[in-house]
Every structure is written in C-alpha cells, then in structure tokens.
Amino acid sequence: MRFDSAEPVAIVGIAALYPGVQGPEEYWQLLNAEFPVSTTSRATRGLDDVEVDVARFGIPPAQARSMARMQILMLEAARQCLADAGHPGRALPVERTDVITGTCFGLDRQHANALRVEASRYVREVERAALSAGADSDSARQAAEELRLLLARRLHGSPHDRVGEMASTIPARIATAFKFHGRTLAMESADATSYVGVAQAVLNLRGGLSDAVLVVAGQRRESPLFARALDAKGLTSSTSHPFATNGTGSDSGSGLDPDSNSGSGSGFVLGEGVGALLLKRLSTAVEDGDRIYATILDCSLRHDPRPGPFAASPSVGLRHSTAVGSLRAAAVRRETIQYVECVGSGVAHEVRVELEALAALHEGATAGSVAVGSVKDRLGHTFANAGIAALSKVALALHHGTIPPQLEPADAVEFTRSGTPLRHAGAGLPWPPGEDGHPRRATVHGTSLTGTLCHLVLEEHDRKGSHDRRSEVEAMRPTQLTRLPGDGPTARYAVGNTASDAEPIAVVGLAGWFADSPDAESFWEAIRSGVSRIGPVPESVLDRDLYHAPGALSLTHSYTDQGGHTTPPTVPPSGLRISPSRHASMDGAQRLALGVAAQLLAGRGATVPHGRGLIAVGTNLGLSRERRLNAESSLQDLEDTVARLDALGGLSVLQRKSLLTSLREHTGPPDEGVLPDLLDGCLAGGIAALLANEYGLDAVPLAVEAACASSLAAIDVAVGALRAGTADFAIAGGVELACNARDMVLCSALGLLSHSRNAPFDAGADGFTPGDGCGLFLLKRYGDALRDGDEIAGLVRGVGASNDAKSLIAPDVAGQTRAMERAFAQVDFDPSAVDYLEAHGTGTKVGDRVEIAAVAKVYGGAGRVRPLEIGSAKSFYGHTFAAAGSAGLLRTLLAMRARTLPPNTHLHTLNPALDLASVPAAISTGPSAWNRRPGRPRRAAVSSFGTGGINYHVLVEEHAEHMDGSR
C-alpha cells in the first residue's frame, strides 16, 4: 500500500435515476434541454415510477417485501453504473472493490416498522377511548382488532424487517449482488453526504486500500416530515431558482422571516434522485482500458463550526480559503478553471456568499471567462444525492466538451456586469479547450446545512497533462513518517518526506458511557468486578403489557425484557450554550454522544485539538426521534379511519366526537406545526455536527453505519484521513440506544435475542441482549502526539475490512479471515505477537463458532508461546449495535493501561464446539495479569462483524512509555 496524493481519480461509470431520467444518456439530454419540464413538476413526480426487477439480484421474495424502496433503487443504480463502465464484460477487482452509499433522514421501511410497533399503543388507546365514549366492551375490543388488522395489511410486517430497514444493508446488498469483498459502509452528512462519500472513496484509492470504489447516493421524500422540517428552517420554496437573490432572511439557522418564502431567492425545491459513480485510480483505469469521463484532481472538505441551530456557513473567507487550498492541492492555477458547478441553493443570503467568494477567487481573470451553473435548476435539491448529481453533470460536460445551459429567472443575481470574471452559462455552448494547452477544467462546490464546505477540482482526461502535474503535486505532499529498522513504535518511525501509509495512530483520549456506567472509570470497574450490567429494562422503555411476550416469536412483541439500558443526559454539559429547548429536541443518541464528548475533551484546556479535523460517529442512520415523530404524525392521520370503523357503527355522532377527543388526550393533539430545531434532532450526521459546532472544532462531521461494525468503520475512516494528511486530529467511535421497543420487537421477530442474557462462548448461548452506549476516541498521528506531549492510551496499528459477499445474516469464516489478514498486512508483526482478542462475541451459537474458526485460521499455527486470551464486552453491557466496536476498543485500551486481561461473565460451560485448542486460545472468567513479553509491547485486536457480511478488525498496541519498568 502507498498513499499517493498526486494521482488523479478517474470517473469510469455513471448512473442516473431522476424523475423521467434513467441512465447517463437521458441525464445528459435533460441537462441540455433548453426548456425542460419545470423543476417543481419534475420533483413532484418522484421516483415511484422506476421499475426494478429485484429477482435479477437473487433476492428471495420474503426478503424483498422487507426491503426499503431506497435499497431497491440503489441496487438498480449500482447495476446501471457498472454496466455503463462495461461490467461484467470488463472485470472489476472484486477482492478490493468498495461500496459506499449515502442517504439522509429515515427510509420508508424504517417508518413502516416504527409505525407498526407504535400502532400497538394507538390501538390500545382506541379501545380505551371507545369504552369512555360509551361503546360496550365487545364493540371496543372488536374496533381495536379491526384497526390492528387494517394496519397490519397496510404495513405488511415480516421477520426480515430489521435487516431490510438498515441503511447499511444497502451497500451490503450491492456487495453481495456483485461479489465485492472490499469495504462496505453507509454514510450521512446532511446535504454534503455524497461529497463526503466521494472524498472517502478518493482516500481509499489513493491510500492503496482499494482498487475501485462504487459510490451510490440517493434521496427520496420518504415522509412528509422531512419536507416540513426543511420548510420550518426556511430552506424550501415552491420554485427552484439557484442564483436568485431577492429573497429575504437571515443566516441564523433558526429559520427565515415568515414572509420570506414568497418568490425566488427564498429556498429550493426538494427533489428526488439516486445516482452512482464508479471510481478508480487513473493509472488503473488507463491500464484496464476504461472509458474515462473525467478525473478528480482534488476533493477537499472543510467545516465551519458555529454553535446553535444548524445552518450553512455564512463565511466568505472560509469558502475562499477552501477553494484556494483545493486548487493548490490539485496543482491547478485558478485562471485555468473554465466552469464552476455551484451549490446554487436558492437561499438568498447563501447565494450571495457563494458568489462573493467565487468572484474574489477569480478576481483579475478575463471578463466572462468563468461560466457558472447549478444542476438544481433541473432537479431541485436532491440533498444526499446532490454531490453525485453535480459531479455527474460536470463529468458528462467534460466528456462531451459542452457546457450545459443554465435556466434562470429575470431576478437572478447579476454577475454579467462589466468586468466580472463570472458569466451566466446561458445557452448550451461548446466548451473551448483550455488556454496554453491546458485540458478543460472545472470545480464543483458543495455545502451542508450543518456547516460543511466541499470543493472538488475536475479535469478532462488528458494523460500528458496529468503526467506533467505529478512532480508539482509531489512537491506539495504533506510531511509523513519514514519507517526505520527496529522494534517498538518510537524506533520504527522518524520524520521524513516519503489504512508511509501505515503510520501508527495514537489514541490520546477516550471516554464512554454504557448502561449504568456513565464514564470510562466506572466502565472498567464493572469489567473488573465480573458482574454484568444487564437487567430488566424500565417500563417506560418497554411497556410489558404491549410488547413483552416471553417464549414466542412475534412480529409485534419481544420475548425478552432484558437489556443494558441507560438514560441519556437531560441537561447539556456544563460550559456549552445550548438552550434547554434545543437540548430537549435532540435525539437521545445526540444527547448521549454530547455528554461523552464532554468527558473526552474535559480538562484538556489548551490541548483541545487544533487544526483540521474529522468527527466520524458510528450510528444508526435512522434516528429514533425521527422515526417516532413520523409514527406519531402518521397515527394522527388515522382519526378519520377510526371514526369509520365498522365495529363503532352503533355510536352516535356525539359519541364518535367524544371518542376522538378522548383519543387525543392520550395520544396528543394533531400536529399543529414543526419547529426549526426538529430537523437538527433527526439527522444522524447531526451527532458529529453537534460535537464539532458546540466545541468549535474545525472538523468535518459525518455519521457512519456498517451495522454492528459501525464504530470500527468510523475508526477506519478516521485512521485513513489522518494517514492521508487530510485531518490533523479525529474523534471517532459510536453510539446507539438499542434498548427500545422497536428494536427489541424487530430483533425478536428474527430470533436474534437471547431468552435470558448475553453469554458469549457459553454452551447455553442463545443470542444477544440489546444494550445502550457510546464510546468516543480522540486520535492523532503518532508523531504529532509525541510532538504535542499528549498522554497516549494506545496505538492503532492496522485496520482491516471486508465484506463476505455471501449472506446478509449468516456469518462467514472467509470474510472474517479477509479482514484479519488485511489488518496484519499493515503492520510489522504477525498474529502470534497478539496477546488478547476482544471478539465480536455476540452469543449466538453460529456466530461464536464461526468467529473462533476464523481466528484459528489467522491466529493459529506455529510461533504462539502462550494461549491467545479472548473476551467480549457484550457479556457485561449487551450488544450495543453501532456502538459495539467502541465498547470493545474501550475495554481493550483500559485493560492495556491497567496491564490486566479482562474477564468474561455469564460463562458457565464453555461451548464444546469452539475449537480453542487449534489457536490455542483461552476464555477466562476472572481478571489476570497481562504480562508483557520481553522486548515487545502488549498487543491486542478488536473485531466487529455486522449484518450484511461487514467485517472489521483493528490491531492496537501499547505506547512505548508504558513498557518502561513493566514486567
């Protein structure tokens, strides 16, 4: 592997699914239409008429019924993109092809599942209201049953619902369909989502972690709540005029003036779209004989951390400096840029800021030499898909040598005034060749409502030009560390000028909150005690009358009431200026992560991280607050249905009115409006954005979902950014509140939960128990941590990832083995040097057996002088889903610090099917001294394996200072 910041990344495949558009050819036709169907009517049409034959992807009918519509559309976009690139006729490197997907807000299947579970409560209230209105007990009971059956038919529940609703199932399904064994993850960063996905793809390719990356991003209006939440912020309009500036409003982020949505300049039309890009290193694409639409020379991300409600950056200066830095990284002079694809949000003050920064960047250029445009005039704002839509447009334009026309109203901002370098794209015209032999070049702008700025530099494919730039880019490559002979990290690396891409990453801070352990210290004390923190979840979380049915598989009940429950903080951390109402409007996962971040950063004072950063938080991309609010809104729309139930036909008009009044008293009045804060509390990427904004960190925020491996996927993203030099620090980890009625019911329906408690590796293990928690880690490059005098809790030495490409549910030995072997490919020691493995250890019979079999393949064999100790935090805190890897890493680093091998609990009889002797390995029930071998640091590994065949394996090592004086 080698990090090469000089090599361009080639766009070799494009997919485009938009209203009335299927394929890049039709997309190009739309972009060039002089008078297309209006944006409003096109966006209103949506993607419901796109037909996809799921059978061609080998999906059983039972699973197809549980799939989110977005999953189906993204499968089709992936197929279309690969076909556009010549696949299967032109083979792809399936072992090292990644799949990255991006969505924002909840998916339709998530909404349906949440509504189905919440409907049980509503049905009970209908029965009670009917009784209070004068219905007899039989009629009230029959009315409840009638409503229950009606909702069941409408929502068609299935045991596969939990898998089908997950955002990370989408890239996993694509990987399985096309047999890709690379990294697999879903991302969300508000309307910068697809830009962040492309940036990650570029890092993976340049870092040598991947040979091809398929990036797929999509947005649908999955529920009316999304559009209403955007409207409450004053961001949407009835028409889309990207460059109009006559609207009024503020940049406070708390919403525009009440009358600001009249006319243009007041916002955008929310559009739908799914698109995909297939990316390769340019050298690989040329060698493979690919058609190259365009090349990406640079993809830069910056963040403007502003406390308070989320809003796009109002900073002209930061936009300007981001563009300057991006052009410098691409070794491109600004005067060679001929076209700029702008954000063009249609929000008046945002348009002014963007164009002011752009005019300043190109000041002094020939008048009218830079054309500007925005695809939002054709599609509206496709939000999570916006970056793919813009990049696809520019790549096609470079490929065809034509700048598409830009449709604008009469009140658009006037940038054709005398002397300005900017000009309206106007009618579609041939794109003239660059001056002085330069290839055609363009830039693409992106933003998010959380404050992120995106800037990309694209160029038409020109081998000579790209070759000539390499020496220029080499000269600007960031300083890196050179490997030197010897053992131990301090001896291995020195400053020099030549996911060396294997520089150790130092953990300079850690914090966690799991179940009833609100900090890392109490977490470790609970581990040392050997006493599980799993117990009955509170009645407020699981209404046992409604949702608990021991011993039975059901689509509406959980057969267990056990969990590692925690209650998120009800007040913001001290020192932050978050209003009580804003804090209350946050999702529980956001509040918990904010509290853990306070621990992570507390007391650091002047050592609070500076420079450019990244905050990657593993989490479920469909937050509970958004699902709950959508369910409540949908249930309130059922009043007319309730009033017309046949079983209530005997009630008078007055009695029916009384029934509805009583029902509202118990379920809440009909929704009378949406507050501006609602959107902030529904964004998964808002977890990371809150940390960045409230602590003033210049750190790009994103949410990562890789099922139960989400935390380690976030660590992987952070490690890659640090090694590439695109971030100077990173905060990474995971958070999820899995103890809730919805998840417990859905997991029970698939038979995943234990009937008692989590017991990894025990003969009686019968599944996992859900748990709540959050773990976060502050990371730096090892050399920077030494320079800054940071206390180092441990070193991340390698991160391996893979996808089984086999089954969405059943674990696979080969896939897990791949992830382990890829981690060891990054380090200078072999598996026999690892003392402890923090296993995924879910407590399912098949899962535990497969995991140990994979461990035996990699860790077994000659060279091991003592058994590998194996353990799992899940026996103490339950399975915290997206936060599981952070619990495992936290436990491992604390054990390393304490020089104590951590114990397991709930282990009474070791499962005889586990072939521990083939490693050899041991699973202990008590703590023991972690003795260091002479001349070697303590080393450990952490595994996380997720639904969809997603596998991650992290290798960690104690810091050299901790070796001094130890045994």
XYZ file of C-alpha atoms in Angstrom, residues 49-371:
323
model
C -42.453 5.032 -11.437
C -38.954 3.490 -11.680
C -39.456 -0.252 -12.041
C -36.779 -2.632 -10.814
C -36.710 -6.395 -11.198
C -35.299 -7.482 -7.832
C -35.208 -11.121 -8.926
C -32.198 -10.336 -11.131
C -30.266 -9.624 -7.927
C -31.072 -13.028 -6.426
C -33.304 -11.625 -3.677
C -35.867 -14.059 -2.206
C -39.462 -12.751 -2.225
C -39.625 -12.996 1.583
C -36.752 -10.537 1.890
C -37.919 -8.298 -0.961
C -41.077 -7.388 0.946
C -38.957 -6.066 3.800
C -36.568 -4.004 1.697
C -36.614 -0.244 1.776
C -37.520 1.267 -1.580
C -34.182 3.094 -1.494
C -32.383 -0.239 -1.308
C -34.102 -1.368 -4.497
C -33.319 1.899 -6.300
C -29.683 1.832 -5.221
C -29.293 -1.751 -6.399
C -30.542 -0.637 -9.796
C -28.244 2.411 -9.791
C -25.281 0.166 -8.945
C -26.174 -2.206 -11.785
C -26.591 0.706 -14.166
C -23.283 2.300 -13.161
C -21.361 -0.963 -13.512
C -22.986 -1.643 -16.879
C -22.054 1.865 -18.011
C -18.445 1.035 -17.100
C -18.562 -2.179 -19.130
C -19.202 -4.671 -16.324
C -19.437 -7.670 -16.462
C -17.642 -7.684 -19.810
C -14.838 -5.643 -18.240
C -13.978 -7.377 -14.985
C -13.581 -5.483 -11.713
C -11.098 -6.292 -8.935
C -13.826 -7.777 -6.743
C -11.479 -8.506 -3.837
C -10.700 -4.793 -3.464
C -13.845 -3.024 -4.682
C -15.544 -0.917 -2.015
C -19.187 0.092 -1.840
C -20.062 3.413 -0.163
C -23.657 4.598 -0.014
C -25.241 7.783 1.249
C -28.760 8.549 2.436
C -30.254 11.194 4.681
C -33.238 11.050 7.003
C -35.281 7.897 7.565
C -36.208 5.278 4.959
C -39.739 4.168 4.203
C -39.265 0.705 5.705
C -37.919 2.260 8.892
C -41.020 4.419 9.082
C -43.331 1.477 8.444
C -41.669 -0.665 11.097
C -41.730 2.106 13.685
C -45.368 2.803 12.886
C -46.251 -0.878 13.147
C -44.716 -1.126 16.611
C -46.118 2.202 17.812
C -49.537 1.291 16.417
C -49.970 -1.254 19.208
C -50.115 1.590 21.677
C -52.526 3.537 19.495
C -54.832 0.540 19.096
C -54.962 0.133 22.867
C -55.868 3.802 23.250
C -58.617 3.437 20.649
C -60.144 0.607 22.687
C -59.980 2.691 25.867
C -61.402 5.768 24.141
C -64.268 3.708 22.696
C -65.165 2.479 26.166
C -65.055 6.002 27.588
C -67.298 7.214 24.734
C -69.998 4.714 25.602
C -69.203 1.656 23.462
C -69.726 -1.718 25.091
C -66.669 -3.861 25.807
C -67.251 -6.207 22.835
C -67.577 -3.329 20.361
C -64.483 -1.594 21.776
C -62.463 -4.802 21.565
C -63.697 -5.511 18.034
C -62.843 -1.948 16.964
C -59.313 -2.389 18.258
C -58.917 -5.680 16.416
C -60.344 -4.201 13.216
C -57.859 -1.339 13.338
C -54.993 -3.713 14.152
C -55.733 -5.885 11.109
C -56.134 -2.853 8.867
C -52.710 -1.512 9.890
C -51.104 -4.948 9.584
C -52.270 -5.217 5.968
C -51.052 -1.725 5.208
C -47.606 -2.162 6.828
C -47.054 -5.878 5.941
C -44.596 -6.865 8.653
C -42.003 -9.610 8.192
C -39.313 -11.300 10.304
C -36.749 -9.772 7.914
C -37.810 -6.182 8.679
C -34.833 -5.418 10.939
C -32.353 -6.295 8.198
C -34.384 -4.775 5.381
C -34.685 -1.366 7.032
C -30.997 -0.770 7.805
C -29.143 1.799 5.713
C -26.005 -0.357 5.850
C -27.910 -3.251 4.305
C -27.926 -1.257 1.061
C -24.151 -1.337 0.376
C -24.034 -4.860 1.786
C -26.750 -5.961 -0.619
C -24.852 -4.375 -3.520
C -21.633 -6.095 -2.456
C -23.437 -9.428 -2.244
C -25.129 -8.972 -5.619
C -21.858 -8.236 -7.423
C -19.494 -10.272 -5.203
C -17.422 -7.325 -3.976
C -15.186 -8.128 -0.985
C -13.923 -4.640 -0.136
C -15.061 -2.124 2.452
C -18.811 -1.701 2.832
C -20.410 1.230 4.635
C -23.175 3.820 4.560
C -22.591 7.498 5.327
C -24.609 10.596 6.154
C -23.559 14.227 6.416
C -26.778 16.108 5.619
C -26.676 17.577 2.110
C -22.892 17.039 1.927
C -23.461 13.279 2.154
C -22.407 12.277 -1.358
C -19.466 14.684 -1.330
C -18.216 13.013 1.842
C -18.698 9.611 0.213
C -16.647 10.642 -2.823
C -13.938 12.085 -0.562
C -13.746 8.783 1.296
C -13.509 6.896 -1.985
C -10.634 9.124 -3.139
C -8.752 8.488 0.121
C -9.252 4.724 -0.121
C -7.994 4.663 -3.704
C -5.014 6.929 -3.169
C -4.139 5.136 0.049
C -3.981 1.813 -1.748
C -6.756 0.304 0.362
C -8.987 -0.200 -2.680
C -8.684 -0.620 -6.434
C -12.213 0.514 -7.276
C -14.980 2.221 -5.320
C -18.666 2.360 -6.159
C -20.303 5.421 -4.585
C -24.114 5.447 -4.587
C -26.207 8.213 -3.024
C -29.920 8.810 -3.006
C -32.716 10.926 -1.621
C -36.463 10.421 -1.579
C -39.214 12.240 0.192
C -39.711 9.226 2.422
C -42.187 11.056 4.615
C -43.894 14.474 4.681
C -41.985 15.190 7.889
C -38.686 15.730 6.032
C -40.054 18.450 3.765
C -41.877 20.078 6.670
C -38.694 20.087 8.765
C -36.748 21.765 5.948
C -39.552 24.262 5.461
C -39.523 25.101 9.173
C -35.900 26.179 8.719
C -36.941 28.451 5.873
C -34.981 26.490 3.275
C -37.629 25.384 0.803
C -39.652 27.193 -1.816
C -42.331 26.374 -4.354
C -39.911 27.088 -7.202
C -36.185 26.479 -7.654
C -34.052 29.389 -8.852
C -30.443 28.512 -7.898
C -28.990 32.011 -8.292
C -31.923 34.209 -7.257
C -31.115 36.720 -4.514
C -34.261 38.730 -3.949
C -35.494 36.627 -1.035
C -35.178 37.868 2.500
C -33.992 36.016 5.544
C -31.162 35.587 7.986
C -28.270 33.220 8.356
C -29.068 32.428 11.960
C -30.170 28.916 11.155
C -33.327 29.319 13.184
C -35.500 29.857 10.110
C -36.182 32.749 7.796
C -38.723 35.513 8.199
C -42.340 34.326 7.928
C -42.886 36.007 4.553
C -39.509 35.035 3.074
C -40.806 32.057 1.110
C -42.639 34.232 -1.390
C -40.951 34.360 -4.776
C -37.437 33.329 -5.761
C -34.370 33.618 -3.589
C -36.212 32.036 -0.693
C -35.084 28.435 -0.993
C -35.060 25.272 -3.058
C -37.464 22.626 -4.240
C -36.726 19.301 -2.543
C -36.081 16.807 -5.337
C -35.612 13.071 -5.552
C -32.736 11.239 -7.138
C -30.383 8.277 -6.961
C -27.010 8.351 -8.676
C -23.757 6.430 -8.694
C -20.126 6.851 -9.699
C -17.540 4.124 -10.248
C -14.096 5.436 -9.377
C -10.594 4.092 -9.966
C -7.071 5.430 -9.768
C -6.250 6.949 -13.135
C -3.345 4.557 -13.709
C -5.626 1.589 -13.039
C -8.328 2.927 -15.351
C -5.851 3.510 -18.167
C -4.352 0.054 -17.709
C -7.833 -1.511 -17.730
C -8.766 0.323 -20.917
C -11.719 2.094 -19.286
C -13.637 4.946 -20.852
C -12.823 7.891 -18.602
C -15.468 10.601 -18.295
C -13.236 12.902 -16.256
C -10.680 12.853 -13.481
C -10.917 14.179 -9.936
C -7.738 16.069 -9.070
C -8.766 17.066 -5.569
C -11.648 16.663 -3.140
C -11.356 18.993 -0.141
C -13.715 19.247 2.826
C -13.783 21.940 5.491
C -16.157 22.738 8.337
C -17.363 25.994 9.819
C -18.137 25.249 13.487
C -20.907 27.562 14.598
C -22.779 26.843 17.846
C -26.531 26.840 17.796
C -29.077 25.666 15.242
C -27.617 24.078 12.131
C -27.065 26.410 9.187
C -24.883 26.648 6.104
C -21.643 28.556 6.559
C -22.005 32.323 6.007
C -18.229 32.759 5.761
C -16.923 34.206 2.503
C -13.386 33.853 3.821
C -13.638 30.143 4.624
C -15.205 29.387 1.254
C -12.412 31.307 -0.436
C -9.626 29.617 1.546
C -11.167 26.188 0.961
C -11.114 26.786 -2.785
C -7.557 28.120 -2.704
C -6.360 25.100 -0.736
C -8.136 22.696 -3.046
C -6.628 24.232 -6.180
C -3.207 24.193 -4.569
C -3.581 20.518 -3.656
C -4.541 19.809 -7.266
C -1.573 21.844 -8.543
C -4.012 23.841 -10.664
C -3.881 27.582 -11.294
C -7.218 29.300 -10.798
C -7.058 31.001 -14.188
C -7.295 27.570 -15.874
C -10.775 26.942 -14.416
C -13.429 27.496 -17.086
C -16.606 26.324 -15.349
C -17.898 26.211 -11.773
C -20.779 23.985 -10.694
C -22.149 25.986 -7.786
C -24.288 24.998 -4.850
C -26.963 27.405 -6.044
C -29.214 26.734 -3.086
C -31.694 29.462 -3.986
C -31.488 30.733 -0.386
C -30.723 34.398 -0.991
C -28.000 35.034 1.568
C -26.269 31.725 0.772
C -26.217 32.572 -2.941
C -24.667 35.973 -2.238
C -21.960 34.463 -0.030
C -21.091 31.760 -2.553
C -20.805 34.140 -5.494
C -18.874 36.721 -3.490
C -16.296 34.102 -2.550
C -16.160 32.863 -6.145
C -15.704 36.355 -7.544
C -12.877 37.009 -5.070
C -11.180 33.742 -6.063
C -11.205 34.646 -9.758
C -10.542 38.355 -9.314
C -8.411 39.650 -12.141
C -9.402 36.925 -14.579
C -10.618 37.841 -18.039
C -14.167 39.186 -18.001
C -16.696 36.408 -18.529
C -14.031 33.698 -18.595
C -15.660 31.556 -15.880
C -19.125 30.130 -16.537
